[in-house]
PDB file of C-alpha atoms and ligand atoms in Angstrom:
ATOM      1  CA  UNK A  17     301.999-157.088 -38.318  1.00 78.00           C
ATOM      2  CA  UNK A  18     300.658-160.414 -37.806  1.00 93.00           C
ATOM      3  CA  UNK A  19     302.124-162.063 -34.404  1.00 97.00           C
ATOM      4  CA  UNK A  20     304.256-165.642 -34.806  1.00 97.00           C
ATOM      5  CA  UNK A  21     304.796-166.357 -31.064  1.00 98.00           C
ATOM      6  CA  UNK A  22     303.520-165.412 -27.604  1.00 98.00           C
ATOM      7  CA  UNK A  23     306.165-165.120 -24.583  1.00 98.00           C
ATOM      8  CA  UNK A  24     305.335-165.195 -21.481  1.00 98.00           C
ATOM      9  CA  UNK A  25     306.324-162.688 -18.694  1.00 98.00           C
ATOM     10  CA  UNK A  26     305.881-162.022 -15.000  1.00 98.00           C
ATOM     11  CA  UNK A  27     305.224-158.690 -13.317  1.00 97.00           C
ATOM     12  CA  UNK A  28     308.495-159.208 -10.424  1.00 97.00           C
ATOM     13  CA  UNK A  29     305.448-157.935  -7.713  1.00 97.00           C
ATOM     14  CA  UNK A  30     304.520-159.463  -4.438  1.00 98.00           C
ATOM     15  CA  UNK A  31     302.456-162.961  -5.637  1.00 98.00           C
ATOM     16  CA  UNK A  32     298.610-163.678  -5.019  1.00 97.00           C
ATOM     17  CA  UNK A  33     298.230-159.628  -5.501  1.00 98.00           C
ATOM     18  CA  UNK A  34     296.779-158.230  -8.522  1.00 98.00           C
ATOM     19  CA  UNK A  35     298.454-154.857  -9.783  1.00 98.00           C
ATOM     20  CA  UNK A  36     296.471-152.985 -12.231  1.00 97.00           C
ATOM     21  CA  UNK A  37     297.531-152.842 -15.960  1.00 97.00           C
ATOM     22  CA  UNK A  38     297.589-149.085 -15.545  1.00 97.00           C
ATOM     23  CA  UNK A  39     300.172-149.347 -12.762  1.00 97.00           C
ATOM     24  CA  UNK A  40     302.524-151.564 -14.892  1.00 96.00           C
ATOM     25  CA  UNK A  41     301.589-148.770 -17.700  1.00 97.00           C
ATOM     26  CA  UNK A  42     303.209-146.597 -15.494  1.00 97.00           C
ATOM     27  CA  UNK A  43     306.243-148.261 -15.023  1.00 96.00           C
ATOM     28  CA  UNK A  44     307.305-149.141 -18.713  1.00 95.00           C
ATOM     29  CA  UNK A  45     306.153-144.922 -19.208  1.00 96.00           C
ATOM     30  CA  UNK A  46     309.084-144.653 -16.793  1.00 96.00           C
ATOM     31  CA  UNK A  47     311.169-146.775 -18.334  1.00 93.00           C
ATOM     32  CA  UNK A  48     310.689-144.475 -21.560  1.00 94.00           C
ATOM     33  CA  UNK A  49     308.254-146.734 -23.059  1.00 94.00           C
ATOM     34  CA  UNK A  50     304.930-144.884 -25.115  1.00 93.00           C
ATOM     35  CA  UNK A  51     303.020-147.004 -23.843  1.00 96.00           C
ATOM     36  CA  UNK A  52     302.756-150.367 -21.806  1.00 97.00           C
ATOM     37  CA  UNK A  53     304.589-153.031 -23.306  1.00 97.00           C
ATOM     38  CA  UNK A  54     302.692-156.032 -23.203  1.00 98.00           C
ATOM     39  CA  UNK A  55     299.961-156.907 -24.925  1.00 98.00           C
ATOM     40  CA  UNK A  56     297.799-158.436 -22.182  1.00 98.00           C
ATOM     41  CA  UNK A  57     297.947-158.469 -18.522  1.00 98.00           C
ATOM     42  CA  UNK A  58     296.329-161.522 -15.874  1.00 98.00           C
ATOM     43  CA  UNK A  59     296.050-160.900 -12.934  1.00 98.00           C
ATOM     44  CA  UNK A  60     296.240-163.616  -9.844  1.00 98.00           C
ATOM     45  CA  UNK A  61     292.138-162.217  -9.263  1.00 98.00           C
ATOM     46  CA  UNK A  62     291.871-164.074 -12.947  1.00 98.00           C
ATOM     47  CA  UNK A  63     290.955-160.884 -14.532  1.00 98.00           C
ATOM     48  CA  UNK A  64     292.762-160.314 -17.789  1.00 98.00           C
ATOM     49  CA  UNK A  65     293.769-156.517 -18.951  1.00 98.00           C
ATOM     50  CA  UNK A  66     294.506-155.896 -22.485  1.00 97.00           C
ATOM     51  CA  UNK A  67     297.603-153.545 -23.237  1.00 97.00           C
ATOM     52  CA  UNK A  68     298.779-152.705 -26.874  1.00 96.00           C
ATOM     53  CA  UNK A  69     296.852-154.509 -29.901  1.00 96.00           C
ATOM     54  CA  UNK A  70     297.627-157.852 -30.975  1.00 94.00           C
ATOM     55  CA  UNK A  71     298.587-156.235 -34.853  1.00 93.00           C
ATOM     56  CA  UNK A  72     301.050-153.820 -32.669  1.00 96.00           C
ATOM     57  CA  UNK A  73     304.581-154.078 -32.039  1.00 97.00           C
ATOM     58  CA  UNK A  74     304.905-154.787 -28.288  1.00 97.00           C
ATOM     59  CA  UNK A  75     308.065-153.626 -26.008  1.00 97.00           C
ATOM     60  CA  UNK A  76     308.732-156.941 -23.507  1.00 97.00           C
ATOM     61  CA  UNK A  77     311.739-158.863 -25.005  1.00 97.00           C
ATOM     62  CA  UNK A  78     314.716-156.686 -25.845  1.00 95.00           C
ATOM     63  CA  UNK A  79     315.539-157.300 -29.882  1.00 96.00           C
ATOM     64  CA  UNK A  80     312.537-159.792 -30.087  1.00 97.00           C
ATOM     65  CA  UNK A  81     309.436-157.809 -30.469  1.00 97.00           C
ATOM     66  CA  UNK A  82     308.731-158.273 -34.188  1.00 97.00           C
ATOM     67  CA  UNK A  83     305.285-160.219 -34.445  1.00 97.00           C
ATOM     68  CA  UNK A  84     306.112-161.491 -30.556  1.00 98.00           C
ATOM     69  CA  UNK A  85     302.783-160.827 -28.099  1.00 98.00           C
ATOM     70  CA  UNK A  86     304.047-160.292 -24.708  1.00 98.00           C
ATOM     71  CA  UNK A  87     301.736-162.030 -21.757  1.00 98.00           C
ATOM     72  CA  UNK A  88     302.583-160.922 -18.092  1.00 98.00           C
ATOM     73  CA  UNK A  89     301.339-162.847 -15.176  1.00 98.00           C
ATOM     74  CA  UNK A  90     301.390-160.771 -12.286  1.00 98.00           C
ATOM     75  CA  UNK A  91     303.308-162.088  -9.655  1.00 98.00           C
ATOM     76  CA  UNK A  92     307.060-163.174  -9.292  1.00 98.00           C
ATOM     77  CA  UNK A  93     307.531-166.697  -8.247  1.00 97.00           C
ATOM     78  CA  UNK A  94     303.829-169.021  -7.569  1.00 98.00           C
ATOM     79  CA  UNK A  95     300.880-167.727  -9.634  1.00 98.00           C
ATOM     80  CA  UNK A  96     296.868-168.690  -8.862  1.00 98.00           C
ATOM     81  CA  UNK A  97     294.780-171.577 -10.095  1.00 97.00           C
ATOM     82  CA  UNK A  98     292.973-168.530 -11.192  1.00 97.00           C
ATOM     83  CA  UNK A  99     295.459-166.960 -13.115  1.00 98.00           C
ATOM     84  CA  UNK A 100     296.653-170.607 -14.906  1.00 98.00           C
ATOM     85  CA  UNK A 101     292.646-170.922 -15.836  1.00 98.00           C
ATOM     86  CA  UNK A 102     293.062-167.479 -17.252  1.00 98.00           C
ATOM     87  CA  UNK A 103     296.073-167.854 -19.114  1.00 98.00           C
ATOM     88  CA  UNK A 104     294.278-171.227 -20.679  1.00 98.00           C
ATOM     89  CA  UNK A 105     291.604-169.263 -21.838  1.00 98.00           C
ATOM     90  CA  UNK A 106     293.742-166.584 -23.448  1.00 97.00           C
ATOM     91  CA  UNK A 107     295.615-168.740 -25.125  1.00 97.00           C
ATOM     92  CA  UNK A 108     292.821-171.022 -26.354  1.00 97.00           C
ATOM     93  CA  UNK A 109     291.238-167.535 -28.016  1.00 97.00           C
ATOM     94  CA  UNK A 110     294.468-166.407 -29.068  1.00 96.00           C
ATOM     95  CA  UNK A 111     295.052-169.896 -31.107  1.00 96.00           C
ATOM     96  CA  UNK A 112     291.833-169.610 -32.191  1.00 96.00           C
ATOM     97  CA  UNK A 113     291.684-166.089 -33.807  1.00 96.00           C
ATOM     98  CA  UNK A 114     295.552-165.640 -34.879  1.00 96.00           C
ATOM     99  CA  UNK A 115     295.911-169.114 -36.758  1.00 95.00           C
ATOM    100  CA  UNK A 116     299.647-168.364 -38.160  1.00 96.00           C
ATOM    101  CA  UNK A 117     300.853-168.708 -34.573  1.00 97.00           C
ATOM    102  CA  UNK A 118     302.022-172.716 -34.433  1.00 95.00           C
ATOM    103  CA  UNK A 119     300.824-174.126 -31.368  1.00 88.00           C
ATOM    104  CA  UNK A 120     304.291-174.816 -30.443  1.00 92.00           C
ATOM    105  CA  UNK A 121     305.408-171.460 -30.583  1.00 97.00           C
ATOM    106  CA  UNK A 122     305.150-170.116 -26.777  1.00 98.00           C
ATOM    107  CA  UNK A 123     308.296-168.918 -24.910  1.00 98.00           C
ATOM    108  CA  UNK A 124     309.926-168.109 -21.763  1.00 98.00           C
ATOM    109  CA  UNK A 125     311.195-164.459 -21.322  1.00 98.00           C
ATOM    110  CA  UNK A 126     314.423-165.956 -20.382  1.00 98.00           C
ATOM    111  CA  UNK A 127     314.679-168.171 -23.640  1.00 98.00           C
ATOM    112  CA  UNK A 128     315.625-165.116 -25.700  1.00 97.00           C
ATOM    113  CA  UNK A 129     317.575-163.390 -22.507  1.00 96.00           C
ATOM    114  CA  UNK A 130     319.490-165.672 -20.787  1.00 91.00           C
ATOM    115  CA  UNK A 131     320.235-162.909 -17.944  1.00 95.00           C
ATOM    116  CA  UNK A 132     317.107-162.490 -17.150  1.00 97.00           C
ATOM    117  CA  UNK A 133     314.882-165.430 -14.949  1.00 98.00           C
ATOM    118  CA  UNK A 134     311.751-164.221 -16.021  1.00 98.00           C
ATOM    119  CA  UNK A 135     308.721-165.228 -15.448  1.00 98.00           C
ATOM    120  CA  UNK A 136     310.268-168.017 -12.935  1.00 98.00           C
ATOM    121  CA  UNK A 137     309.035-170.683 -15.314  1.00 98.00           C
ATOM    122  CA  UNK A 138     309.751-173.507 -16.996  1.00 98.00           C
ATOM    123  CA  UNK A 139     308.410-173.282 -20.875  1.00 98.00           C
ATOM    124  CA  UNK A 140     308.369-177.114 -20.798  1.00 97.00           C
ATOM    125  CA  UNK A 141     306.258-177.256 -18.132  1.00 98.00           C
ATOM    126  CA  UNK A 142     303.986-174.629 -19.210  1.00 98.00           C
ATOM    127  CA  UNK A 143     303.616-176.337 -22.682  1.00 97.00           C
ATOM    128  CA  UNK A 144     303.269-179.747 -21.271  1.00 97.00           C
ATOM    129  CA  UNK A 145     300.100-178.165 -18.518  1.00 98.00           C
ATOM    130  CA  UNK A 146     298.816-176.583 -21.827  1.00 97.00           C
ATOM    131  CA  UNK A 147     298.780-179.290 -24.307  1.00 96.00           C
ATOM    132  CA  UNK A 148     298.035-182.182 -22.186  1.00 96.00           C
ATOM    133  CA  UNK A 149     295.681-180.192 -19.207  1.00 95.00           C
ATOM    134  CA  UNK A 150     298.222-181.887 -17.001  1.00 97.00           C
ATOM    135  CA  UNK A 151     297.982-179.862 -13.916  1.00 95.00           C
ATOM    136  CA  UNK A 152     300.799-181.823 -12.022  1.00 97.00           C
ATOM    137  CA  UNK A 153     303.289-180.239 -14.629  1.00 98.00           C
ATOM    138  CA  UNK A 154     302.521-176.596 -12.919  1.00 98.00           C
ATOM    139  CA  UNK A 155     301.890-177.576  -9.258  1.00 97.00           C
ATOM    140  CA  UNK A 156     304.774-176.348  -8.289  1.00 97.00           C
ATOM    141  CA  UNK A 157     304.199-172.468  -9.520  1.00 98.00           C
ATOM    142  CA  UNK A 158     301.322-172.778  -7.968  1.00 98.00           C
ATOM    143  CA  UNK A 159     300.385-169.906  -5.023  1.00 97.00           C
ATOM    144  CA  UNK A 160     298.900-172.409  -2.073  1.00 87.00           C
ATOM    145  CA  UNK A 161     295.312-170.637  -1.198  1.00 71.00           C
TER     146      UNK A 161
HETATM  147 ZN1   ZN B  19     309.871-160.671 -18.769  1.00 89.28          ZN
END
């Protein structure tokens, strides 16, 4: 398996506090999931968790997981300056070491499920704080400290 696009995600927990990737484990094991679904975890502390491999199938968007890495950012609605830093970096490394992703291809949970609001974000925005290292473009998901 060789991953084509990254989504992005967000935990639904209380923002500006970090819950451990083994917690969220926990939950998806609940939900009747092997194992947790995404493939990496940041946290609004900046730390960044690593869940299933990036050559594994992941278990975040419902009939999209083929070659899709799932990214949560824990939190529900405003995320940490941290967190965006953190998210840069992963995705810089990510680009980096799995080439066959375009550089375009980033998502929105709710771009594939339009029931669900998930992860409270704009893709254009993200894309345009990403590609440009305009900040302005996320201000407004981000947690006042
Ligand atoms: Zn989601």
């Amino acid at each position: 398996l060789k991953p084509d696009k990254i989504t992005i995600h967000c935990s639904d927990s209380p923002d500006g506090r970090d819950v451990p990737a083994s917690e969220i484990e926990r939950w998806h094991i609940a939900r009747g999931f092997r194992a947790i679904g995404y493939h990496a975890v940041i946290q609004p502390s900046g730390k960044i968790e690593y869940g299933r491999k990036l050559n594994e199938i992941g278990a975040h968007v419902k009939g999209h997981n083929t070659n899709n890495l799932g990214i949560c950012l824990v939190g529900r609605r405003k995320f940490t300056h941290k967190q965006f830093e953190a998210l840069r970096m992963f995705l810089d490394n990510i680009f980096t070491s799995e080439p066959q992703i375009p550089q375009w291809a980033m998502f929105c949970h709710h771009e594939f499920d339009p029931g669900k609001t998930c992860p409270n974000m704009e893709i254009k925005r993200i894309l345009r704080w990403y590609w440009t290292g305009d900040t302005s473009a996320i201000d407004i998901y981000l947690l006042a400290s």
